[in-house]
mmCIF file of C-alpha atoms and ligand atoms in Angstrom:
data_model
loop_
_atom_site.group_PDB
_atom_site.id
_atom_site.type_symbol
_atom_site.label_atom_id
_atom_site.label_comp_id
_atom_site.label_asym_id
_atom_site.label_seq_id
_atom_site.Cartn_x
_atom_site.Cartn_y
_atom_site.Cartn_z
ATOM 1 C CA UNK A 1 -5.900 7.019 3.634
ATOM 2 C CA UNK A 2 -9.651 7.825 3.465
ATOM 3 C CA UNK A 3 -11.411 5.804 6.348
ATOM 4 C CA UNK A 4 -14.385 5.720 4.371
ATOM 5 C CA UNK A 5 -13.224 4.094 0.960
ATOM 6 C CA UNK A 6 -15.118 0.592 0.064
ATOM 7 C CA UNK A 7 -11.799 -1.800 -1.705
ATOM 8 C CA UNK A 8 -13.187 -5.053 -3.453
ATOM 9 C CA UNK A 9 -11.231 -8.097 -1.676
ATOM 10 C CA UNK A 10 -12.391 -11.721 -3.544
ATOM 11 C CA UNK A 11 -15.761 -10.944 -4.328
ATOM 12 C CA UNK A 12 -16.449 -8.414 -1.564
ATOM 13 C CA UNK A 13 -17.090 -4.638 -1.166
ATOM 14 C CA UNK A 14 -15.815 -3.365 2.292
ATOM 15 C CA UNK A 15 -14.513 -0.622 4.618
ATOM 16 C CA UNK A 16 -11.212 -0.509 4.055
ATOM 17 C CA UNK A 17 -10.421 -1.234 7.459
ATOM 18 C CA UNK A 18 -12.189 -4.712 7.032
ATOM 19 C CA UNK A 19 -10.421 -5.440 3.787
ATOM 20 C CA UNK A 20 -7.705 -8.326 4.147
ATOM 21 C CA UNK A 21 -5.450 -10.512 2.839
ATOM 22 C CA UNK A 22 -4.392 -13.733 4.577
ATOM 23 C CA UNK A 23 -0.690 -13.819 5.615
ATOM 24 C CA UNK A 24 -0.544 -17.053 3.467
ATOM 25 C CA UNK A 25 -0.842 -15.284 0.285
ATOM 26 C CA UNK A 26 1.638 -15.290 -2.200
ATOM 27 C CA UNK A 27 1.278 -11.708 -2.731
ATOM 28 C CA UNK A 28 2.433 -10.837 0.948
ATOM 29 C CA UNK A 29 5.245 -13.458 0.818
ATOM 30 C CA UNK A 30 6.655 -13.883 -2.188
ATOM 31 C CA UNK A 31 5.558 -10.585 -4.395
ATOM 32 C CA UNK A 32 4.252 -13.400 -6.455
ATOM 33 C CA UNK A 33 1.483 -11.058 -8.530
ATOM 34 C CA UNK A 34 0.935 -8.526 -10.615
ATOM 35 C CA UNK A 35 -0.876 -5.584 -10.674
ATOM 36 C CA UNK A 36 -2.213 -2.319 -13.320
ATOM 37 C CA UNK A 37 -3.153 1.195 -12.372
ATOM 38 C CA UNK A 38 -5.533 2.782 -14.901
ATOM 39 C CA UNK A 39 -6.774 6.790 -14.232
ATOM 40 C CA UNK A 40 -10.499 8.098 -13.828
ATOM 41 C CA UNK A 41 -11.640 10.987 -15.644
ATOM 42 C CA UNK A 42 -15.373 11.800 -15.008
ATOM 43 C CA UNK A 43 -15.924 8.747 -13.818
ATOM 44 C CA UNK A 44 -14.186 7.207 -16.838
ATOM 45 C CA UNK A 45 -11.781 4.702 -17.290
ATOM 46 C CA UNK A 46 -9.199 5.075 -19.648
ATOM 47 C CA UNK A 47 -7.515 2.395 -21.915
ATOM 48 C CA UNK A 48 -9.165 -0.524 -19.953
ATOM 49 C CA UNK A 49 -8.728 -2.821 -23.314
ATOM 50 C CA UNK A 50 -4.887 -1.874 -23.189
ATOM 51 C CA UNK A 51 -4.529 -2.511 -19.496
ATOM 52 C CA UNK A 52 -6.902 -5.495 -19.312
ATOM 53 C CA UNK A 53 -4.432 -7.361 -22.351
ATOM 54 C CA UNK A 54 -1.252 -6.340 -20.296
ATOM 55 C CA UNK A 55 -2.667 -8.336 -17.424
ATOM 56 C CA UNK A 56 -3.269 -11.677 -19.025
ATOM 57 C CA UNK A 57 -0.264 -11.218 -20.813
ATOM 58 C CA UNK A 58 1.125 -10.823 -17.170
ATOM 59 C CA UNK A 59 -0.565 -13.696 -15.836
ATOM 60 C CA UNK A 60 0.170 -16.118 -18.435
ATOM 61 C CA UNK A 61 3.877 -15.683 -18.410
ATOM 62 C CA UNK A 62 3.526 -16.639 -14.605
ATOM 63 C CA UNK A 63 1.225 -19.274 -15.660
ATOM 64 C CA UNK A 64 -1.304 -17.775 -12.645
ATOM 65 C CA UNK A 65 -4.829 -18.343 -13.036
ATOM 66 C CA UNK A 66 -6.858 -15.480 -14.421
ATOM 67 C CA UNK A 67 -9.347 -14.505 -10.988
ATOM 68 C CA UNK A 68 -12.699 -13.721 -13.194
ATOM 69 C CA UNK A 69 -13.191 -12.594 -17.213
ATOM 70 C CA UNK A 70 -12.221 -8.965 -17.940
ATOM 71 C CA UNK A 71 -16.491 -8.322 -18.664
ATOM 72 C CA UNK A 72 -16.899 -9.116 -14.434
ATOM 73 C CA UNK A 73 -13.535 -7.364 -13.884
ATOM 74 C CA UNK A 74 -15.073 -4.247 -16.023
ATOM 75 C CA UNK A 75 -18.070 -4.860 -13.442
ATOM 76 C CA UNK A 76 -15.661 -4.316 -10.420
ATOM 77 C CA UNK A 77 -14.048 -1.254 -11.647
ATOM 78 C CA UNK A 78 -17.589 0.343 -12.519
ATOM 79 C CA UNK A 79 -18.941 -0.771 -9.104
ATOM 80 C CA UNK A 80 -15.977 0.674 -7.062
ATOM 81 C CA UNK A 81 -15.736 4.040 -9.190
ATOM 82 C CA UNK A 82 -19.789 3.765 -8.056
ATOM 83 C CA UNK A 83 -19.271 3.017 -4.350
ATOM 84 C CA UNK A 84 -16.410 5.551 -3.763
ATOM 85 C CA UNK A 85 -17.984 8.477 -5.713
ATOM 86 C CA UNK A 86 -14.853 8.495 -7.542
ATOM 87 C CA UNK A 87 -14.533 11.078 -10.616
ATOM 88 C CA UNK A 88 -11.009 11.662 -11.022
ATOM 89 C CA UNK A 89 -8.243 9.579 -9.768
ATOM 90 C CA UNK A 90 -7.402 5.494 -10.004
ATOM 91 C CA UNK A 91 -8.016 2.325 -10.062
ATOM 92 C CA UNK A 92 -5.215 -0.101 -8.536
ATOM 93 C CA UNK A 93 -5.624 -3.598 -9.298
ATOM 94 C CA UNK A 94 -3.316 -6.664 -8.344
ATOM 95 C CA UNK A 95 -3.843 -10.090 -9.123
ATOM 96 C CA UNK A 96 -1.711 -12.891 -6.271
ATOM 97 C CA UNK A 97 -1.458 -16.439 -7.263
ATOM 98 C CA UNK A 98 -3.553 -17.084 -3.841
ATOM 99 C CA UNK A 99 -3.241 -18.355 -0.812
ATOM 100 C CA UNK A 100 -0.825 -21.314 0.130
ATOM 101 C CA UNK A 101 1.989 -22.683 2.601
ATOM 102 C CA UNK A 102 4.988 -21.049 1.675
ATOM 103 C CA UNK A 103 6.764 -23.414 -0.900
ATOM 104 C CA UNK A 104 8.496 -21.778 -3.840
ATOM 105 C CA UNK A 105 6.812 -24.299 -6.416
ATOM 106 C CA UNK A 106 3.633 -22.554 -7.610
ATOM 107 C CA UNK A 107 0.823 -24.127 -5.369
ATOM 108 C CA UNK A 108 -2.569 -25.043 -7.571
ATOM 109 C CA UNK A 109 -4.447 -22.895 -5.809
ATOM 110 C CA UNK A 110 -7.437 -19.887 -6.777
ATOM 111 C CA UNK A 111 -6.282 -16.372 -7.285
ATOM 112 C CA UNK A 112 -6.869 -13.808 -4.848
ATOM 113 C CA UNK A 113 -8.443 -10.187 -6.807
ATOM 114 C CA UNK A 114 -7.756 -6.787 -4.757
ATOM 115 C CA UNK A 115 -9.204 -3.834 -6.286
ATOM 116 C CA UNK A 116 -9.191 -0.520 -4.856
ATOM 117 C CA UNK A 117 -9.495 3.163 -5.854
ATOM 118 C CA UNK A 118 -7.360 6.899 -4.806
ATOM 119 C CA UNK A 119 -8.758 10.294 -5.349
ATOM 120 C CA UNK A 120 -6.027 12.292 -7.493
ATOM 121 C CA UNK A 121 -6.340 15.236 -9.828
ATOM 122 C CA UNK A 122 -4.748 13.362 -12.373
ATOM 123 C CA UNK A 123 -5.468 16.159 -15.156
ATOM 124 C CA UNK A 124 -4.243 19.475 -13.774
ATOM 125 C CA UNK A 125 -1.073 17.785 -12.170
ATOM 126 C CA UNK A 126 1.441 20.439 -10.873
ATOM 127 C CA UNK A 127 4.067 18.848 -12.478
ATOM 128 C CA UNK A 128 2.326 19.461 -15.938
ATOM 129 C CA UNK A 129 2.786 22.763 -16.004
ATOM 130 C CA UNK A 130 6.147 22.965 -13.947
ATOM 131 C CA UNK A 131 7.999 19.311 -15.544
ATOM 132 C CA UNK A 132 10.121 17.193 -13.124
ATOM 133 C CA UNK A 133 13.695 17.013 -12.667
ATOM 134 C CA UNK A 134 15.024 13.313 -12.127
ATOM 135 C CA UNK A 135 18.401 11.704 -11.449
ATOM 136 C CA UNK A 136 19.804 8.593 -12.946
ATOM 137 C CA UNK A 137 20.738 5.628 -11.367
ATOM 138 C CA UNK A 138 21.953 2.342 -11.833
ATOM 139 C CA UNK A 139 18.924 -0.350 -13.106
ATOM 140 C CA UNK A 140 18.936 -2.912 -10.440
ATOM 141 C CA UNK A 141 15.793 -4.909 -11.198
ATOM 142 C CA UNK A 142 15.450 -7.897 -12.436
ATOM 143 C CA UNK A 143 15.331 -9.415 -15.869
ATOM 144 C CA UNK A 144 11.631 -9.476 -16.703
ATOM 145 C CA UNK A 145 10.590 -6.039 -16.549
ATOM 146 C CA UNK A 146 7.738 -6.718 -18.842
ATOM 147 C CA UNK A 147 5.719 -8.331 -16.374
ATOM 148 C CA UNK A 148 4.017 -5.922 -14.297
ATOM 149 C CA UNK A 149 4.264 -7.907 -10.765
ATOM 150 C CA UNK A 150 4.291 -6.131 -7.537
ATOM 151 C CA UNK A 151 8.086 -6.520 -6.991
ATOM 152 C CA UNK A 152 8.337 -2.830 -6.369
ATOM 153 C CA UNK A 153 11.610 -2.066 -4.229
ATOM 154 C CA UNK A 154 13.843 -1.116 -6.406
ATOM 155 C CA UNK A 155 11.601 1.386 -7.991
ATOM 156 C CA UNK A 156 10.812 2.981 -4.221
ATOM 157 C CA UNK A 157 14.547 3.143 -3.503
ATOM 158 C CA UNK A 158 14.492 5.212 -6.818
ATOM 159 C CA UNK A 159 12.057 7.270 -5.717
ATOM 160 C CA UNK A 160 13.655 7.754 -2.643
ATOM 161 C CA UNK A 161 17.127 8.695 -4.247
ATOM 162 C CA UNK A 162 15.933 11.041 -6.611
ATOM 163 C CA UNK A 163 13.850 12.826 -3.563
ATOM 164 C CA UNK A 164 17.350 13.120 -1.262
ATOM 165 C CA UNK A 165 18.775 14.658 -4.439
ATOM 166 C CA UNK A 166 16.246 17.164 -4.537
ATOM 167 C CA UNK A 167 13.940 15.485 -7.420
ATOM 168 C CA UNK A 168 10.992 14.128 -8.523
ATOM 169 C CA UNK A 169 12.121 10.622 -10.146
ATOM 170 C CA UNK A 170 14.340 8.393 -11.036
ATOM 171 C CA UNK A 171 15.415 7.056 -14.897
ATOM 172 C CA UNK A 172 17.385 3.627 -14.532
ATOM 173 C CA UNK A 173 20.564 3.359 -16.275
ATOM 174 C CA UNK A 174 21.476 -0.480 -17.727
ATOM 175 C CA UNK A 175 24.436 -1.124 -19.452
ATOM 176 C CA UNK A 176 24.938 2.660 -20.233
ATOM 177 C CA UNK A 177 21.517 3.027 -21.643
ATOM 178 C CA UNK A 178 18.500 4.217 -19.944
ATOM 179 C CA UNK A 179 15.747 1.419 -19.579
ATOM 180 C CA UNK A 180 13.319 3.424 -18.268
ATOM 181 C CA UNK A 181 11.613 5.703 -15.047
ATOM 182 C CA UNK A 182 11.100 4.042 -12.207
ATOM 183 C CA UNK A 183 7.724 3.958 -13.117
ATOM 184 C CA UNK A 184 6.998 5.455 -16.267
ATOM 185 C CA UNK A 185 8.818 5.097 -19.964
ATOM 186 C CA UNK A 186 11.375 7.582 -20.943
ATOM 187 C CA UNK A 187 11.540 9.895 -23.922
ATOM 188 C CA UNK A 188 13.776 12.211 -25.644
ATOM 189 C CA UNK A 189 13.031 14.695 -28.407
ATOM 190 C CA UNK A 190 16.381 15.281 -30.482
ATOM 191 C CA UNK A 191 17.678 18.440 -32.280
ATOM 192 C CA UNK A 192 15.474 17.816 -35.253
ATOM 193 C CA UNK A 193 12.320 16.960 -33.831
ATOM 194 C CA UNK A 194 12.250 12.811 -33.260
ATOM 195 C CA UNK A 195 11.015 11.007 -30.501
ATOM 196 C CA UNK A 196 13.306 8.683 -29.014
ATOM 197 C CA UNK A 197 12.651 6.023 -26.338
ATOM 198 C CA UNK A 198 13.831 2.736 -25.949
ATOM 199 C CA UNK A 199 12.753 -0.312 -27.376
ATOM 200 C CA UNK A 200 9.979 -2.733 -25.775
ATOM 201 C CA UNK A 201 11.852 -5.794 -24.764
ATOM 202 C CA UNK A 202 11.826 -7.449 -21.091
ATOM 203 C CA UNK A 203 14.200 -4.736 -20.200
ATOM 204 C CA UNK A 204 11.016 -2.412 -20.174
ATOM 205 C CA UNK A 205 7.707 -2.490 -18.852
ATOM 206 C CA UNK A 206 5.242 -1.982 -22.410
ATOM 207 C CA UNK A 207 3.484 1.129 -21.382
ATOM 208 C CA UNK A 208 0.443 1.309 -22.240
ATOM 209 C CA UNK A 209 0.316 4.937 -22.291
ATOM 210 C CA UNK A 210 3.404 4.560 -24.361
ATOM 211 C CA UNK A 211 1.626 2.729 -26.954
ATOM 212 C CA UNK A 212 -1.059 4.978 -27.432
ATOM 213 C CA UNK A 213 1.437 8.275 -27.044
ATOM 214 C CA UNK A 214 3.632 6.793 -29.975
ATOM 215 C CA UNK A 215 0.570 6.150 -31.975
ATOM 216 C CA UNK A 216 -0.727 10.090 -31.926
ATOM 217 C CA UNK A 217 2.623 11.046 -32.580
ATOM 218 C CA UNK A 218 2.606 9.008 -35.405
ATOM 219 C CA UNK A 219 -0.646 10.437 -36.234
ATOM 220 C CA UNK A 220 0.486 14.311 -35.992
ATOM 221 C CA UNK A 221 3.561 13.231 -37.872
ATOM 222 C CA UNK A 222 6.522 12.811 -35.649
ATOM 223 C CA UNK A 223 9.273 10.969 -36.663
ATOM 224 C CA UNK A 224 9.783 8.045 -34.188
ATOM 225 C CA UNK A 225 12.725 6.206 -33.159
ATOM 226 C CA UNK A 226 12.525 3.412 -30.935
ATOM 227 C CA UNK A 227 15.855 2.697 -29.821
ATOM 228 C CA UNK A 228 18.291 2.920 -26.634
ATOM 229 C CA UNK A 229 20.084 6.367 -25.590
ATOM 230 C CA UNK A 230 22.430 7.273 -23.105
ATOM 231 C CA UNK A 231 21.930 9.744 -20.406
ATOM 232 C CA UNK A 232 24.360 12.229 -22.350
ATOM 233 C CA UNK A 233 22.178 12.083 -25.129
ATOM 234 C CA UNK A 234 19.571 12.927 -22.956
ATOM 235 C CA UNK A 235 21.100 16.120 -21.844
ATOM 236 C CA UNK A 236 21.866 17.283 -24.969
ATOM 237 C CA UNK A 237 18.243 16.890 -26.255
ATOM 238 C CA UNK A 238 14.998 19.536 -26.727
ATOM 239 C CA UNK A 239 12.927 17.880 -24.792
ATOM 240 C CA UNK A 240 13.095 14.888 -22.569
ATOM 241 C CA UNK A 241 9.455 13.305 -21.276
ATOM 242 C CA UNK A 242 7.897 10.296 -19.471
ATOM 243 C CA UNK A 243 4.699 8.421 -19.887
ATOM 244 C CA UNK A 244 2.272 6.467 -17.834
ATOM 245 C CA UNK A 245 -1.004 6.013 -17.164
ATOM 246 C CA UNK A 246 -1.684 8.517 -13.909
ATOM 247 C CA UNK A 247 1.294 11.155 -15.210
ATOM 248 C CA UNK A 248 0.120 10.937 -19.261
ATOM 249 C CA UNK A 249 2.719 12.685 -20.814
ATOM 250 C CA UNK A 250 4.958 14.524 -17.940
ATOM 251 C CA UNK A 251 7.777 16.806 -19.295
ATOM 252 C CA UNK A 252 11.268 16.266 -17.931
ATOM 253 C CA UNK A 253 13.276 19.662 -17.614
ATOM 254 C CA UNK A 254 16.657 18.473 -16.044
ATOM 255 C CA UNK A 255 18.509 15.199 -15.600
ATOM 256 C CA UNK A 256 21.501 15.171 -13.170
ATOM 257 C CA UNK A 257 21.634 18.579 -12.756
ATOM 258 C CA UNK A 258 21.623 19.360 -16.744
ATOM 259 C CA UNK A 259 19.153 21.387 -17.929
ATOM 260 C CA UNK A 260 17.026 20.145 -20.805
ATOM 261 C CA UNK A 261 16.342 22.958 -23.932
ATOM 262 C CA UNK A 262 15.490 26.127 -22.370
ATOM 263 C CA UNK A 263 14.724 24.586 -18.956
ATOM 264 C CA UNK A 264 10.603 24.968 -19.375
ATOM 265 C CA UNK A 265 8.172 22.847 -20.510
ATOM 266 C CA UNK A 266 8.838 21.693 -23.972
ATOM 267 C CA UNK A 267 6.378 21.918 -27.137
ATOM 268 C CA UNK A 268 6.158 18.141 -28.285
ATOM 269 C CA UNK A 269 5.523 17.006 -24.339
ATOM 270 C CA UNK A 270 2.740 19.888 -24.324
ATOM 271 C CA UNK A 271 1.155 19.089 -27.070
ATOM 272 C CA UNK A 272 0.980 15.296 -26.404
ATOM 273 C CA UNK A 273 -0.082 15.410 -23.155
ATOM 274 C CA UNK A 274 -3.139 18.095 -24.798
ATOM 275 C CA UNK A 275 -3.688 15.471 -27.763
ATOM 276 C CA UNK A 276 -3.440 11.772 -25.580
ATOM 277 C CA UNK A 277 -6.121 13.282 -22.753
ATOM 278 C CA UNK A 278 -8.657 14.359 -25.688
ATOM 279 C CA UNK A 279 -8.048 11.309 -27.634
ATOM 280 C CA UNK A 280 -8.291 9.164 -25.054
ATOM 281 C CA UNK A 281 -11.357 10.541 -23.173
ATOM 282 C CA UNK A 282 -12.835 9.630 -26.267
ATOM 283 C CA UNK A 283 -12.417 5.782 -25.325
ATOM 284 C CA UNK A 284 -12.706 6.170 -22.095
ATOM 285 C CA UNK A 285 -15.670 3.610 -20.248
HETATM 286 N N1 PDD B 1 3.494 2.326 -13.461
HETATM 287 N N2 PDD B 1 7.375 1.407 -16.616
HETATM 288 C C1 PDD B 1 7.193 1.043 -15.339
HETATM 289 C C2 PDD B 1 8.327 0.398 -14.617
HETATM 290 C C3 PDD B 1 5.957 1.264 -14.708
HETATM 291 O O1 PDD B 1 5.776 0.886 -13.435
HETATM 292 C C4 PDD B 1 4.904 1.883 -15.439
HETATM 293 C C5 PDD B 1 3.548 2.123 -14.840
HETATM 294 C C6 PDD B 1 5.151 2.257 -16.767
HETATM 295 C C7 PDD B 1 4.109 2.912 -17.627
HETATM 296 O O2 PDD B 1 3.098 1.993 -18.022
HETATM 297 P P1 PDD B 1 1.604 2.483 -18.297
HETATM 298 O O3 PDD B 1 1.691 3.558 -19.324
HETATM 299 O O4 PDD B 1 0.916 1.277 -18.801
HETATM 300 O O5 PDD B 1 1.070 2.994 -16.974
HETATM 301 C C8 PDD B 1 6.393 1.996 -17.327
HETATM 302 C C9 PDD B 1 2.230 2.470 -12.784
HETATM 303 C C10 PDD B 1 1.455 3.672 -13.229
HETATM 304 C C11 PDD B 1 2.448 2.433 -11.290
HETATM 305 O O6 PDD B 1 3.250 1.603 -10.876
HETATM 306 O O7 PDD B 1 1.827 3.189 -10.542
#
């Protein structure tokens, strides 16, 4: 933690120390809200239209009140980058239906808004240039994994796994399929050259790095397939990657102990990761 960073809290800028929450909130009792991280470059933020959609898409399905328009939340983000001198890192954001007596009906209450931001060299990220090797393990979330709410324990004991085993992450295995990372999507590249990952659904979380990263692809001319595969399929591949929107593309070189292609880096996750920082610096606000 850096002592000195300002976090917006409902309308306020203050020492993080000062920032709070009331024990009341939904948030802190019931994980009842839901959050997006987007990543500074220069200053920049990248794919706030993408991220800012996902939200209210969020929101409404939980029928929570929106906490200000996306213009005064594009305000907040500018402000804070301001405040915190912040050129490369980013910007966490969570949404909680408010603050209420614990009742599991959804009180009619306001929304509380946290905002805060976290230093990172998000661009020249060791495990770029090195890939990650993750374990699977069983999917043990719940059933609507397209929301984006702040129910984060099963991804942590993930994490947590695949770091006793020696590894960087986690992908989460449903019904012999993988679903996704614990917090990033999955990718393959097969034999002749296709990118593979799973379907959206509300078994996944709807990337928004994935979006865009399918889109170039598309672009360069890379077949696509969006589909289901199995961890053995997986194994056997070229390449195997992940996407989200602090790791951009990150290669995968071995899952359970498999090596994937040669072991190194592969070409398609290179060249994606090259193409989706250009292109989207070039939308970046
Ligand atoms: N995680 N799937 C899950 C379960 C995620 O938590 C995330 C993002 C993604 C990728 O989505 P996007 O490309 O929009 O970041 C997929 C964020 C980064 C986090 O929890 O820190």
């Amino acid at each position: 933690m850096s002592m000195s960073r300002i976090v917006y809290v409902n309308g306020e800028y203050l020492p993080e120390t000062d920032a709070k929450i009331s024990v009341f909130d939904r948030g802190f009792l019931m994980a009842d809200a839901v959050y997006e991280v987007t990543s500074i470059i220069d200053g920049k933020i990248l794919a706030f239209d993408g991220h800012t959609e996902r939200l209210e898409r969020s929101l409404s399905e939980l029928d929570m009140k929106a906490p200000c328009s996306i213009d005064e939340l594009l305000d907040i983000h500018r402000e804070l980058i301001k405040r915190n001198n912040l050129t490369e890192g980013l910007v966490y954001l969570q949404v909680t239906r408010g603050i209420a007596d614990r009742d599991f009906a959804y009180p009619d209450v306001e929304p509380s808004l946290v905002l805060f931001t976290q230093a990172k060299n998000v661009v020249n990220s060791p495990i770029a240039k090195t890939g990650m090797k993750v374990i699977s393990i069983p999917d043990i979330r719940w059933g609507r994994r397209d929301i984006k709410t702040v129910q984060l324990l099963a991804p942590s004991m993930g994490k947590m796994a695949a770091k006793a085993a020696g590894c960087d992450d986690a992908w989460l295995v449903e019904d012999g399929f993988v679903t996704e990372g614990t917090s990033n999507n999955a990718y393959i590249v097969t034999a002749e050259g296709t990118i593979v990952t799973r379907n959206l659904g509300t078994e996944i979380l709807a990337g928004i790095t994935r979006a865009a990263v399918l889109r170039y692809a598309s672009e360069a001319q890379i077949k696509i397939e969006e589909r289901p595969f199995t961890i053995e399929e997986a194994q056997a591949a070229k390449e195997a990657f992940v996407t989200s929107a602090t790791t951009f593309v990150g290669p995968v070189i071995e899952i359970d102990g498999a090596q994937i292609g040669d072991g190194k880096v592969g070409d398609i996750a290179r060249r994606l990761r090259e193409i989706y920082l250009e292109e989207s610096l070039k939308t970046a606000i």
